[in-house]
Amino acid sequence: MKLNELLKGLTVLAATADMDTDITDVCYDSRQTAEGGLFVAIAGAETDGHRFIPMAREKGAACVVCQHAPDGDIPYVVVEDSRRALAVIACNWFDHPSREMTMIGVTGTSGKTTSTYLIKSILEQKAGAKVGLIGTIQNMIGSEVLHTERTTPESFELQKLFRRMSDAGCTHVVMEVSSHALTLDRVYGVRFAVGIFTNLSQDHLDFHHTMEAYCDAKAILFDRCDVGVYNADDPWHTRLLQNAKCPRLFSYGIHAAGADLKAKSVQLHPGSVAFDAEADTEWAHVRVGIPAQFTVYNTLDAMACCWNLGVPLAECADALARNHGVKGRMEIIPTPGKDYTILNDYSHKPDALENVLESVNGFAKGRTVVLFGCGGDRDKTKRPVMGGIAARLADFVIVTSDNPRTEEPQAIIDDILAGMRDTDTPYVAIPDRVEAIHYAMDHAQSGDVIILAGKGHEDYQEINHVHYPMDERVIVADYLKKQG
């Protein structure tokens, strides 16, 4: 592809490169530079790609896109923002595949994963769609499963994945859109038919620093969609919508009086939730096999999305009744022969933990027991907050590790326990997560619901940059066998 074709849509501030140069490849990692390729130098949080322009030149780069003129004789193109330029170049390189499919983006602190799977299920069952999915657990092309490293891939990998999806016959793509992805322009150049806001609570303040900045990052999605679907019960929706540029807004909620889609007569059961959904003149009774109060919100935003894409509420409800849940989201781990229940949930944020505990308190016949930790090298301020939530809402708390990364597990546990000092709730601290799970099972009482919180779909424990195998389903199953 000619360089001038790759740069279409970008403002060039300065250039020495021949715009008719044939470009053989595009990369932003100098180690992967190919002969005749285009290297995009990105200034990242940890390192500046401009430092590696000489390496890219040595490897045969034909040109570099950068934010300031480099030393040496390599042909260059200077742009204002090379990260955004990478997104535009990626769209051009892969011939704008997102324009060939109906794009759906879901953002918010919690509920993104469940919502995307529910939407995928409805569209496949009721709209005859082949749906690509991009998210935390995995990426999917229809039923084909692809490994994922992050919630939203870098822009070049994202466009490459879109091209693969379109070529495979996908008609729709539903994806989790993280606040990092919006801030760092990973989805720049993508127009969403529907953008969804689930909720906002404390998370990623190590990156955004304030809740206001975090909300504003989420709000970017509502500048790039045709229909903005939002949770009217979440207090942050007011700020989110202040400067929204989407042509149509559509709200959902349980309590908000003027919500366009509303849940009424909500019932929480040990294995499901049920409610009546009303939108305009339509009504449907809904039952979903994910036992939690927040499932109602995830279900509402999925129904709101599909309703705006032409699927009637009754059809949405029928598809949802056939859905069997999402891995690591209020997932029941089998405990045959035992009179207690173990739930696995990805609740690693304050609001998620609070929602899970409140939901379990609504149906547990015995104690609500929660086992959780907090990730290392992440927002430390949420640790005592989560400790306080656990102590307030659980009957027994087991504090343990959850991806300590480069931090000492005990130091993280101490931060959590600081939020539990003024409580009478009994607790133990066991740094080894496997040992902690065994402890929970050994001390379970009849009717207890034990929540293994934080890991969810993950099947590893990250310690000092190494991923060690750790699947809580396997841990429980193996220990039950050992117990006989």
Tab-separated table of C-alpha atoms in Angstrom:
chain	number	residue	atom	x	y	z
A	1	MET	CA	0.000	0.000	0.000
A	2	LYS	CA	1.247	3.474	-0.825
A	3	LEU	CA	2.256	5.691	2.090
A	4	ASN	CA	-0.202	8.425	1.086
A	5	GLU	CA	-3.048	5.880	1.205
A	6	LEU	CA	-2.027	4.800	4.699
A	7	LEU	CA	-1.973	8.401	5.900
A	8	LYS	CA	-5.434	9.255	4.561
A	9	GLY	CA	-7.372	11.089	7.265
A	10	LEU	CA	-4.248	12.343	9.084
A	11	THR	CA	-2.841	15.875	9.228
A	12	VAL	CA	0.856	15.752	8.328
A	13	LEU	CA	2.831	18.449	10.149
A	14	ALA	CA	6.153	17.752	8.419
A	15	ALA	CA	7.606	15.044	6.209
A	16	THR	CA	10.727	13.979	4.335
A	17	ALA	CA	9.243	10.675	3.133
A	18	ASP	CA	8.145	10.099	-0.463
A	19	MET	CA	4.354	9.723	-0.283
A	20	ASP	CA	4.431	7.239	-3.169
A	21	THR	CA	6.601	4.827	-1.181
A	22	ASP	CA	5.279	1.262	-1.164
A	23	ILE	CA	4.814	0.094	2.427
A	24	THR	CA	5.095	-3.647	3.061
A	25	ASP	CA	4.041	-3.779	6.711
A	26	VAL	CA	3.026	-1.650	9.699
A	27	CYS	CA	4.284	-2.056	13.264
A	28	TYR	CA	4.755	-0.088	16.478
A	29	ASP	CA	7.262	-2.518	18.032
A	30	SER	CA	10.703	-1.911	16.530
A	31	ARG	CA	11.655	-5.549	17.118
A	32	GLN	CA	8.975	-6.618	14.646
A	33	THR	CA	9.927	-4.156	11.920
A	34	ALA	CA	10.002	-5.704	8.438
A	35	GLU	CA	12.011	-4.635	5.397
A	36	GLY	CA	10.092	-1.843	3.720
A	37	GLY	CA	7.745	-1.459	6.656
A	38	LEU	CA	6.281	1.584	8.410
A	39	PHE	CA	7.274	2.045	12.046
A	40	VAL	CA	4.946	4.129	14.223
A	41	ALA	CA	6.796	5.574	17.222
A	42	ILE	CA	4.421	5.845	20.177
A	43	ALA	CA	5.189	7.671	23.412
A	44	GLY	CA	3.930	5.210	26.028
A	45	ALA	CA	3.588	5.336	29.802
A	46	GLU	CA	6.690	3.207	30.406
A	47	THR	CA	8.836	3.866	27.344
A	48	ASP	CA	9.003	6.182	24.352
A	49	GLY	CA	8.909	4.507	20.949
A	50	HIS	CA	10.965	7.360	19.495
A	51	ARG	CA	13.992	5.837	21.241
A	52	PHE	CA	13.740	2.801	18.994
A	53	ILE	CA	13.648	4.556	15.638
A	54	PRO	CA	17.334	3.671	14.971
A	55	MET	CA	16.548	-0.019	15.585
A	56	ALA	CA	13.594	0.163	13.191
A	57	ARG	CA	15.880	1.755	10.577
A	58	GLU	CA	18.470	-1.019	11.032
A	59	LYS	CA	15.760	-3.603	10.442
A	60	GLY	CA	14.818	-1.983	7.147
A	61	ALA	CA	11.950	0.381	7.937
A	62	ALA	CA	11.093	2.498	4.912
A	63	CYS	CA	9.548	5.286	6.953
A	64	VAL	CA	8.678	6.298	10.489
A	65	VAL	CA	5.601	8.114	11.755
A	66	CYS	CA	6.481	10.174	14.831
A	67	GLN	CA	5.676	13.262	16.865
A	68	HIS	CA	8.999	15.040	16.308
A	69	ALA	CA	11.643	14.802	13.616
A	70	PRO	CA	14.149	12.018	14.350
A	71	ASP	CA	17.903	12.143	14.061
A	72	GLY	CA	19.544	10.366	11.147
A	73	ASP	CA	18.527	9.857	7.559
A	74	ILE	CA	15.361	7.780	7.918
A	75	PRO	CA	12.379	9.195	5.985
A	76	TYR	CA	9.745	10.420	8.403
A	77	VAL	CA	6.253	11.815	8.756
A	78	VAL	CA	5.508	14.030	11.759
A	79	VAL	CA	1.973	14.019	13.187
A	80	GLU	CA	0.450	15.598	16.273
A	81	ASP	CA	-0.439	12.303	17.988
A	82	SER	CA	1.268	9.121	16.818
A	83	ARG	CA	-0.964	6.861	18.932
A	84	ARG	CA	-4.068	8.210	17.230
A	85	ALA	CA	-2.193	8.044	13.918
A	86	LEU	CA	-1.636	4.325	14.492
A	87	ALA	CA	-5.394	3.822	14.804
A	88	VAL	CA	-6.069	5.714	11.553
A	89	ILE	CA	-3.280	3.874	9.741
A	90	ALA	CA	-4.648	0.540	11.003
A	91	CYS	CA	-8.130	1.383	9.674
A	92	ASN	CA	-6.624	2.228	6.282
A	93	TRP	CA	-4.312	-0.806	6.204
A	94	PHE	CA	-7.161	-3.255	6.806
A	95	ASP	CA	-9.649	-1.275	4.664
A	96	HIS	CA	-12.010	-0.215	7.456
A	97	PRO	CA	-13.485	-3.618	8.366
A	98	SER	CA	-15.654	-2.183	11.170
A	99	ARG	CA	-17.727	-0.395	8.524
A	100	GLU	CA	-18.753	-3.804	7.165
A	101	MET	CA	-20.360	-4.954	10.446
A	102	THR	CA	-22.785	-3.648	13.074
A	103	MET	CA	-20.557	-2.519	15.943
A	104	ILE	CA	-21.671	-2.635	19.585
A	105	GLY	CA	-19.498	-1.280	22.397
A	106	VAL	CA	-19.991	-1.796	26.134
A	107	THR	CA	-18.184	0.350	28.700
A	108	GLY	CA	-18.488	0.721	32.470
A	109	THR	CA	-16.740	-0.449	35.626
A	110	SER	CA	-18.670	-3.708	36.017
A	111	GLY	CA	-20.950	-5.893	33.939
A	112	LYS	CA	-19.229	-5.491	30.579
A	113	THR	CA	-18.380	-9.159	30.106
A	114	THR	CA	-21.792	-10.544	31.058
A	115	SER	CA	-23.548	-7.930	28.933
A	116	THR	CA	-21.519	-8.763	25.824
A	117	TYR	CA	-22.256	-12.480	26.156
A	118	LEU	CA	-25.976	-11.845	26.649
A	119	ILE	CA	-26.074	-9.586	23.594
A	120	LYS	CA	-24.211	-12.154	21.526
A	121	SER	CA	-26.661	-14.861	22.609
A	122	ILE	CA	-29.744	-12.788	21.721
A	123	LEU	CA	-28.465	-11.701	18.303
A	124	GLU	CA	-27.384	-15.200	17.327
A	125	GLN	CA	-30.672	-16.768	18.373
A	126	LYS	CA	-33.125	-14.093	17.240
A	127	ALA	CA	-31.449	-12.012	14.527
A	128	GLY	CA	-29.692	-14.803	12.631
A	129	ALA	CA	-26.426	-12.995	13.206
A	130	LYS	CA	-22.880	-14.284	13.238
A	131	VAL	CA	-21.320	-12.344	16.092
A	132	GLY	CA	-17.728	-11.535	16.862
A	133	LEU	CA	-16.949	-10.920	20.535
A	134	ILE	CA	-14.010	-9.064	22.072
A	135	GLY	CA	-13.521	-9.003	25.816
A	136	THR	CA	-11.855	-9.910	29.063
A	137	ILE	CA	-12.336	-13.674	29.012
A	138	GLN	CA	-11.687	-14.401	25.344
A	139	ASN	CA	-12.299	-13.217	21.808
A	140	MET	CA	-14.690	-15.128	19.580
A	141	ILE	CA	-15.522	-15.335	15.889
A	142	GLY	CA	-18.913	-16.971	16.015
A	143	SER	CA	-18.168	-20.126	18.000
A	144	GLU	CA	-14.406	-20.022	17.380
A	145	VAL	CA	-12.504	-19.044	20.518
A	146	LEU	CA	-9.374	-16.881	20.359
A	147	HIS	CA	-6.984	-16.084	23.198
A	148	THR	CA	-6.915	-12.513	24.485
A	149	GLU	CA	-4.293	-10.594	26.470
A	150	ARG	CA	-6.278	-7.493	27.405
A	151	THR	CA	-9.889	-6.301	27.472
A	152	THR	CA	-9.494	-4.128	24.368
A	153	PRO	CA	-6.516	-4.837	22.051
A	154	GLU	CA	-4.195	-2.144	20.689
A	155	SER	CA	-5.647	-0.410	17.629
A	156	PHE	CA	-3.624	-2.293	15.002
A	157	GLU	CA	-4.420	-5.720	16.496
A	158	LEU	CA	-8.037	-4.629	16.904
A	159	GLN	CA	-8.426	-3.695	13.229
A	160	LYS	CA	-6.681	-6.912	12.233
A	161	LEU	CA	-9.203	-8.835	14.322
A	162	PHE	CA	-12.098	-6.885	12.782
A	163	ARG	CA	-10.829	-7.806	9.307
A	164	ARG	CA	-10.637	-11.455	10.300
A	165	MET	CA	-14.175	-11.297	11.701
A	166	SER	CA	-15.623	-9.633	8.620
A	167	ASP	CA	-13.880	-12.056	6.276
A	168	ALA	CA	-15.302	-14.939	8.346
A	169	GLY	CA	-18.821	-13.666	7.759
A	170	CYS	CA	-19.542	-11.829	11.010
A	171	THR	CA	-22.466	-9.458	10.722
A	172	HIS	CA	-22.130	-7.983	14.208
A	173	VAL	CA	-19.322	-7.335	16.695
A	174	VAL	CA	-19.975	-6.816	20.402
A	175	MET	CA	-16.983	-5.714	22.440
A	176	GLU	CA	-15.945	-4.528	25.848
A	177	VAL	CA	-14.488	-1.031	25.536
A	178	SER	CA	-12.262	-0.215	28.494
A	179	SER	CA	-11.571	3.298	29.731
A	180	HIS	CA	-7.911	2.735	28.859
A	181	ALA	CA	-8.880	1.869	25.284
A	182	LEU	CA	-10.954	5.023	24.947
A	183	THR	CA	-8.298	7.270	26.495
A	184	LEU	CA	-5.466	5.693	24.478
A	185	ASP	CA	-7.368	5.773	21.170
A	186	ARG	CA	-7.417	2.024	20.610
A	187	VAL	CA	-10.949	2.304	19.187
A	188	TYR	CA	-10.389	5.602	17.391
A	189	GLY	CA	-11.942	5.478	13.921
A	190	VAL	CA	-14.621	2.954	14.911
A	191	ARG	CA	-18.265	4.026	14.691
A	192	PHE	CA	-20.576	2.070	16.972
A	193	ALA	CA	-24.213	1.441	16.111
A	194	VAL	CA	-24.871	1.085	19.851
A	195	GLY	CA	-22.759	2.233	22.776
A	196	ILE	CA	-23.657	1.011	26.278
A	197	PHE	CA	-22.770	2.452	29.689
A	198	THR	CA	-23.276	-0.030	32.538
A	199	ASN	CA	-22.150	1.831	35.685
A	200	LEU	CA	-19.247	3.641	37.285
A	201	SER	CA	-17.505	2.978	40.599
A	202	GLN	CA	-13.987	3.229	41.958
A	203	ASP	CA	-11.392	1.510	39.790
A	204	HIS	CA	-8.307	2.380	37.712
A	205	LEU	CA	-7.617	5.548	39.679
A	206	ASP	CA	-3.926	4.717	39.370
A	207	PHE	CA	-4.429	5.617	35.684
A	208	HIS	CA	-7.239	8.208	35.683
A	209	HIS	CA	-6.472	9.731	39.124
A	210	THR	CA	-10.006	11.068	39.702
A	211	MET	CA	-13.501	9.642	39.325
A	212	GLU	CA	-14.417	12.607	37.124
A	213	ALA	CA	-11.592	11.822	34.692
A	214	TYR	CA	-12.578	8.149	34.770
A	215	CYS	CA	-16.184	9.059	33.900
A	216	ASP	CA	-15.065	11.399	31.118
A	217	ALA	CA	-13.022	8.582	29.600
A	218	LYS	CA	-16.103	6.363	29.511
A	219	ALA	CA	-18.105	9.212	27.976
A	220	ILE	CA	-15.938	9.162	24.847
A	221	LEU	CA	-17.935	6.143	23.666
A	222	PHE	CA	-21.081	8.286	23.551
A	223	ASP	CA	-19.367	10.583	21.046
A	224	ARG	CA	-18.842	7.686	18.663
A	225	CYS	CA	-22.145	5.825	18.580
A	226	ASP	CA	-25.535	6.194	16.910
A	227	VAL	CA	-27.530	5.070	19.958
A	228	GLY	CA	-26.279	5.625	23.495
A	229	VAL	CA	-27.779	3.154	25.989
A	230	TYR	CA	-27.211	4.108	29.616
A	231	ASN	CA	-28.063	3.031	33.156
A	232	ALA	CA	-30.410	5.711	34.487
A	233	ASP	CA	-30.031	4.353	38.035
A	234	ASP	CA	-26.307	5.114	38.086
A	235	PRO	CA	-25.637	8.621	39.462
A	236	TRP	CA	-22.701	9.146	37.093
A	237	HIS	CA	-24.934	9.045	34.022
A	238	THR	CA	-25.621	12.781	34.400
A	239	ARG	CA	-21.970	13.698	33.922
A	240	LEU	CA	-21.564	11.037	31.245
A	241	LEU	CA	-24.319	12.596	29.122
A	242	GLN	CA	-23.307	16.250	29.567
A	243	ASN	CA	-21.568	16.476	26.190
A	244	ALA	CA	-22.763	13.294	24.519
A	245	LYS	CA	-22.870	13.655	20.743
A	246	CYS	CA	-24.765	10.476	19.844
A	247	PRO	CA	-27.990	11.189	17.900
A	248	ARG	CA	-30.195	9.040	20.153
A	249	LEU	CA	-30.146	8.242	23.872
A	250	PHE	CA	-31.971	5.313	25.463
A	251	SER	CA	-32.123	4.645	29.203
A	252	TYR	CA	-32.798	1.591	31.330
A	253	GLY	CA	-33.214	1.055	35.051
A	254	ILE	CA	-35.090	-0.429	37.955
A	255	HIS	CA	-35.778	2.715	39.982
A	256	ALA	CA	-35.512	5.652	37.544
A	257	ALA	CA	-39.032	6.861	36.856
A	258	GLY	CA	-38.474	7.928	33.270
A	259	ALA	CA	-36.351	5.012	32.034
A	260	ASP	CA	-37.128	3.917	28.478
A	261	LEU	CA	-36.736	0.256	29.473
A	262	LYS	CA	-37.712	-0.660	33.007
A	263	ALA	CA	-37.546	-3.781	35.175
A	264	LYS	CA	-40.498	-4.367	37.497
A	265	SER	CA	-41.421	-7.073	40.020
A	266	VAL	CA	-37.797	-8.228	40.388
A	267	GLN	CA	-37.400	-11.629	42.057
A	268	LEU	CA	-34.087	-13.097	43.164
A	269	HIS	CA	-33.789	-16.896	43.301
A	270	PRO	CA	-30.826	-19.154	44.249
A	271	GLY	CA	-30.198	-20.039	40.611
A	272	SER	CA	-31.729	-17.166	38.662
A	273	VAL	CA	-33.364	-13.755	38.576
A	274	ALA	CA	-36.786	-12.925	37.157
A	275	PHE	CA	-38.548	-9.668	36.356
A	276	ASP	CA	-40.988	-7.984	33.991
A	277	ALA	CA	-39.430	-5.782	31.297
A	278	GLU	CA	-41.375	-2.877	29.811
A	279	ALA	CA	-40.402	-0.589	26.937
A	280	ASP	CA	-42.823	1.638	25.057
A	281	THR	CA	-45.851	-0.610	24.418
A	282	GLU	CA	-43.937	-3.892	24.750
A	283	TRP	CA	-43.790	-6.188	27.778
A	284	ALA	CA	-41.992	-9.459	28.507
A	285	HIS	CA	-41.366	-11.680	31.502
A	286	VAL	CA	-37.642	-12.363	31.818
A	287	ARG	CA	-35.752	-15.129	33.615
A	288	VAL	CA	-31.948	-15.429	33.499
A	289	GLY	CA	-29.872	-18.176	35.098
A	290	ILE	CA	-27.331	-15.877	36.771
A	291	PRO	CA	-28.336	-15.432	40.432
A	292	ALA	CA	-27.586	-11.806	41.288
A	293	GLN	CA	-29.298	-8.440	41.561
A	294	PHE	CA	-26.843	-6.887	39.125
A	295	THR	CA	-27.860	-9.493	36.543
A	296	VAL	CA	-31.038	-7.447	36.137
A	297	TYR	CA	-28.971	-4.459	34.966
A	298	ASN	CA	-26.789	-6.569	32.670
A	299	THR	CA	-29.929	-8.100	31.200
A	300	LEU	CA	-31.606	-4.733	30.756
A	301	ASP	CA	-28.707	-3.230	28.844
A	302	ALA	CA	-28.506	-6.320	26.607
A	303	MET	CA	-32.241	-6.115	25.909
A	304	ALA	CA	-32.040	-2.345	25.331
A	305	CYS	CA	-29.247	-2.856	22.817
A	306	CYS	CA	-31.015	-5.598	20.876
A	307	TRP	CA	-34.383	-3.812	21.041
A	308	ASN	CA	-32.760	-0.799	19.389
A	309	LEU	CA	-31.424	-3.162	16.720
A	310	GLY	CA	-34.905	-4.461	15.990
A	311	VAL	CA	-35.336	-7.501	18.267
A	312	PRO	CA	-38.689	-7.404	20.160
A	313	LEU	CA	-38.592	-7.701	23.957
A	314	ALA	CA	-40.388	-11.062	23.930
A	315	GLU	CA	-37.772	-12.474	21.555
A	316	CYS	CA	-34.990	-11.119	23.773
A	317	ALA	CA	-36.597	-12.755	26.814
A	318	ASP	CA	-36.903	-16.092	25.047
A	319	ALA	CA	-33.212	-16.036	24.091
A	320	LEU	CA	-32.153	-15.055	27.615
A	321	ALA	CA	-34.104	-17.949	29.134
A	322	ARG	CA	-31.882	-20.305	27.130
A	323	ASN	CA	-28.655	-18.688	28.333
A	324	HIS	CA	-26.689	-20.708	30.901
A	325	GLY	CA	-24.508	-17.966	32.318
A	326	VAL	CA	-20.956	-16.757	31.814
A	327	LYS	CA	-17.764	-18.343	33.079
A	328	GLY	CA	-16.566	-16.668	36.272
A	329	ARG	CA	-19.694	-14.555	36.698
A	330	MET	CA	-21.736	-15.943	39.606
A	331	GLU	CA	-20.699	-19.353	38.341
A	332	ILE	CA	-21.718	-22.302	40.514
A	333	ILE	CA	-18.796	-24.693	41.092
A	334	PRO	CA	-20.132	-28.236	41.547
A	335	THR	CA	-19.823	-29.655	45.081
A	336	PRO	CA	-21.582	-33.030	44.814
A	337	GLY	CA	-22.577	-34.545	48.136
A	338	LYS	CA	-22.007	-31.314	50.072
A	339	ASP	CA	-24.719	-29.181	51.674
A	340	TYR	CA	-22.991	-25.897	50.913
A	341	THR	CA	-22.657	-23.888	47.685
A	342	ILE	CA	-19.523	-22.425	46.096
A	343	LEU	CA	-19.829	-19.498	43.697
A	344	ASN	CA	-16.991	-18.187	41.552
A	345	ASP	CA	-17.171	-14.512	40.581
A	346	TYR	CA	-14.802	-11.969	39.040
A	347	SER	CA	-15.756	-9.296	41.584
A	348	HIS	CA	-12.397	-7.589	42.137
A	349	LYS	CA	-13.741	-4.042	42.549
A	350	PRO	CA	-15.616	-2.486	45.472
A	351	ASP	CA	-19.013	-2.141	43.813
A	352	ALA	CA	-18.815	-5.607	42.261
A	353	LEU	CA	-18.002	-7.193	45.617
A	354	GLU	CA	-20.814	-5.266	47.274
A	355	ASN	CA	-23.318	-6.340	44.606
A	356	VAL	CA	-22.337	-9.999	44.855
A	357	LEU	CA	-22.596	-10.039	48.650
A	358	GLU	CA	-25.963	-8.285	48.655
A	359	SER	CA	-27.269	-10.739	46.082
A	360	VAL	CA	-26.088	-13.800	48.002
A	361	ASN	CA	-27.530	-12.411	51.226
A	362	GLY	CA	-30.853	-12.421	49.442
A	363	PHE	CA	-30.951	-16.201	48.986
A	364	ALA	CA	-28.343	-17.861	51.235
A	365	LYS	CA	-29.936	-20.285	53.710
A	366	GLY	CA	-26.810	-20.346	55.858
A	367	ARG	CA	-23.879	-17.958	56.172
A	368	THR	CA	-22.504	-15.759	53.429
A	369	VAL	CA	-18.767	-16.524	53.344
A	370	VAL	CA	-16.488	-14.501	51.083
A	371	LEU	CA	-12.882	-15.271	50.101
A	372	PHE	CA	-11.061	-12.485	48.286
A	373	GLY	CA	-7.885	-10.473	47.856
A	374	CYS	CA	-6.750	-7.472	45.821
A	375	GLY	CA	-4.385	-7.339	42.866
A	376	GLY	CA	-0.869	-6.032	43.299
A	377	ASP	CA	0.489	-3.034	41.346
A	378	ARG	CA	-3.023	-1.614	41.049
A	379	ASP	CA	-5.135	1.026	42.799
A	380	LYS	CA	-4.273	0.650	46.501
A	381	THR	CA	-7.036	2.920	47.755
A	382	LYS	CA	-9.735	0.359	47.018
A	383	ARG	CA	-8.202	-2.295	49.289
A	384	PRO	CA	-9.491	-1.037	52.676
A	385	VAL	CA	-12.766	-0.119	50.967
A	386	MET	CA	-13.241	-3.729	49.859
A	387	GLY	CA	-12.264	-4.938	53.332
A	388	GLY	CA	-14.961	-2.739	54.838
A	389	ILE	CA	-17.569	-3.970	52.346
A	390	ALA	CA	-16.735	-7.608	53.067
A	391	ALA	CA	-16.915	-7.077	56.829
A	392	ARG	CA	-20.227	-5.233	56.566
A	393	LEU	CA	-22.033	-7.667	54.287
A	394	ALA	CA	-20.519	-11.117	54.891
A	395	ASP	CA	-20.919	-13.401	57.887
A	396	PHE	CA	-17.351	-14.675	57.606
A	397	VAL	CA	-14.405	-13.296	55.630
A	398	ILE	CA	-11.281	-15.031	54.346
A	399	VAL	CA	-8.681	-12.546	53.100
A	400	THR	CA	-6.117	-14.019	50.719
A	401	SER	CA	-4.089	-13.251	47.567
A	402	ASP	CA	-5.272	-12.244	44.111
A	403	ASN	CA	-2.499	-11.730	41.547
A	404	PRO	CA	0.015	-10.048	43.892
A	405	ARG	CA	2.264	-9.368	40.892
A	406	THR	CA	5.385	-7.608	42.204
A	407	GLU	CA	3.995	-6.730	45.652
A	408	GLU	CA	4.303	-8.764	48.819
A	409	PRO	CA	1.008	-10.644	49.417
A	410	GLN	CA	1.000	-9.866	53.130
A	411	ALA	CA	1.388	-6.132	52.459
A	412	ILE	CA	-1.706	-6.219	50.245
A	413	ILE	CA	-3.614	-8.189	52.894
A	414	ASP	CA	-2.617	-5.627	55.532
A	415	ASP	CA	-4.091	-2.866	53.349
A	416	ILE	CA	-7.361	-4.811	53.127
A	417	LEU	CA	-7.483	-5.528	56.853
A	418	ALA	CA	-7.143	-1.806	57.580
A	419	GLY	CA	-10.742	-1.484	56.434
A	420	MET	CA	-11.911	-4.215	58.812
A	421	ARG	CA	-10.500	-2.931	62.096
A	422	ASP	CA	-13.739	-1.636	63.560
A	423	THR	CA	-15.857	-4.689	62.801
A	424	ASP	CA	-17.146	-7.633	64.763
A	425	THR	CA	-17.313	-9.835	61.661
A	426	PRO	CA	-15.057	-12.883	62.132
A	427	TYR	CA	-12.254	-13.265	59.606
A	428	VAL	CA	-8.988	-15.029	58.886
A	429	ALA	CA	-6.073	-14.027	56.669
A	430	ILE	CA	-4.420	-16.807	54.643
A	431	PRO	CA	-1.973	-15.547	51.979
A	432	ASP	CA	-1.860	-18.834	50.045
A	433	ARG	CA	-5.063	-18.814	47.971
A	434	VAL	CA	-5.207	-22.598	47.530
A	435	GLU	CA	-4.848	-23.083	51.278
A	436	ALA	CA	-7.519	-20.433	51.813
A	437	ILE	CA	-9.974	-22.290	49.548
A	438	HIS	CA	-9.276	-25.534	51.405
A	439	TYR	CA	-9.907	-23.707	54.688
A	440	ALA	CA	-13.248	-22.410	53.425
A	441	MET	CA	-14.333	-25.892	52.418
A	442	ASP	CA	-13.114	-27.479	55.677
A	443	HIS	CA	-15.059	-24.988	57.783
A	444	ALA	CA	-18.228	-24.779	55.678
A	445	GLN	CA	-21.528	-25.169	57.489
A	446	SER	CA	-24.862	-26.451	56.212
A	447	GLY	CA	-26.537	-23.958	53.877
A	448	ASP	CA	-23.455	-21.747	53.521
A	449	VAL	CA	-22.733	-19.939	50.266
A	450	ILE	CA	-18.995	-19.521	49.765
A	451	ILE	CA	-18.018	-16.819	47.270
A	452	LEU	CA	-14.590	-17.152	45.677
A	453	ALA	CA	-14.230	-13.550	44.553
A	454	GLY	CA	-11.715	-11.904	42.271
A	455	LYS	CA	-10.370	-14.566	39.929
A	456	GLY	CA	-13.495	-15.400	37.951
A	457	HIS	CA	-12.528	-16.801	34.547
A	458	GLU	CA	-8.798	-16.554	35.259
A	459	ASP	CA	-6.924	-19.838	35.543
A	460	TYR	CA	-3.633	-18.447	36.802
A	461	GLN	CA	-1.991	-16.526	39.630
A	462	GLU	CA	0.419	-13.769	38.583
A	463	ILE	CA	3.490	-13.439	40.802
A	464	ASN	CA	6.546	-11.399	39.767
A	465	HIS	CA	5.530	-11.383	36.087
A	466	VAL	CA	5.043	-15.161	36.007
A	467	HIS	CA	1.638	-16.801	35.496
A	468	TYR	CA	1.289	-19.902	37.646
A	469	PRO	CA	-1.607	-22.312	36.914
A	470	MET	CA	-4.521	-21.781	39.310
A	471	ASP	CA	-8.048	-22.717	38.303
A	472	GLU	CA	-10.434	-22.531	41.246
A	473	ARG	CA	-12.781	-25.058	39.630
A	474	VAL	CA	-9.944	-27.560	39.549
A	475	ILE	CA	-8.839	-26.692	43.090
A	476	VAL	CA	-12.334	-27.363	44.457
A	477	ALA	CA	-12.796	-30.570	42.448
A	478	ASP	CA	-9.392	-31.959	43.469
A	479	TYR	CA	-9.964	-31.192	47.148
A	480	LEU	CA	-13.385	-32.859	47.088
A	481	LYS	CA	-11.747	-35.976	45.673
A	482	LYS	CA	-9.095	-35.848	48.377
A	483	GLN	CA	-11.817	-35.554	51.016
A	484	GLY	CA	-13.480	-38.624	49.553
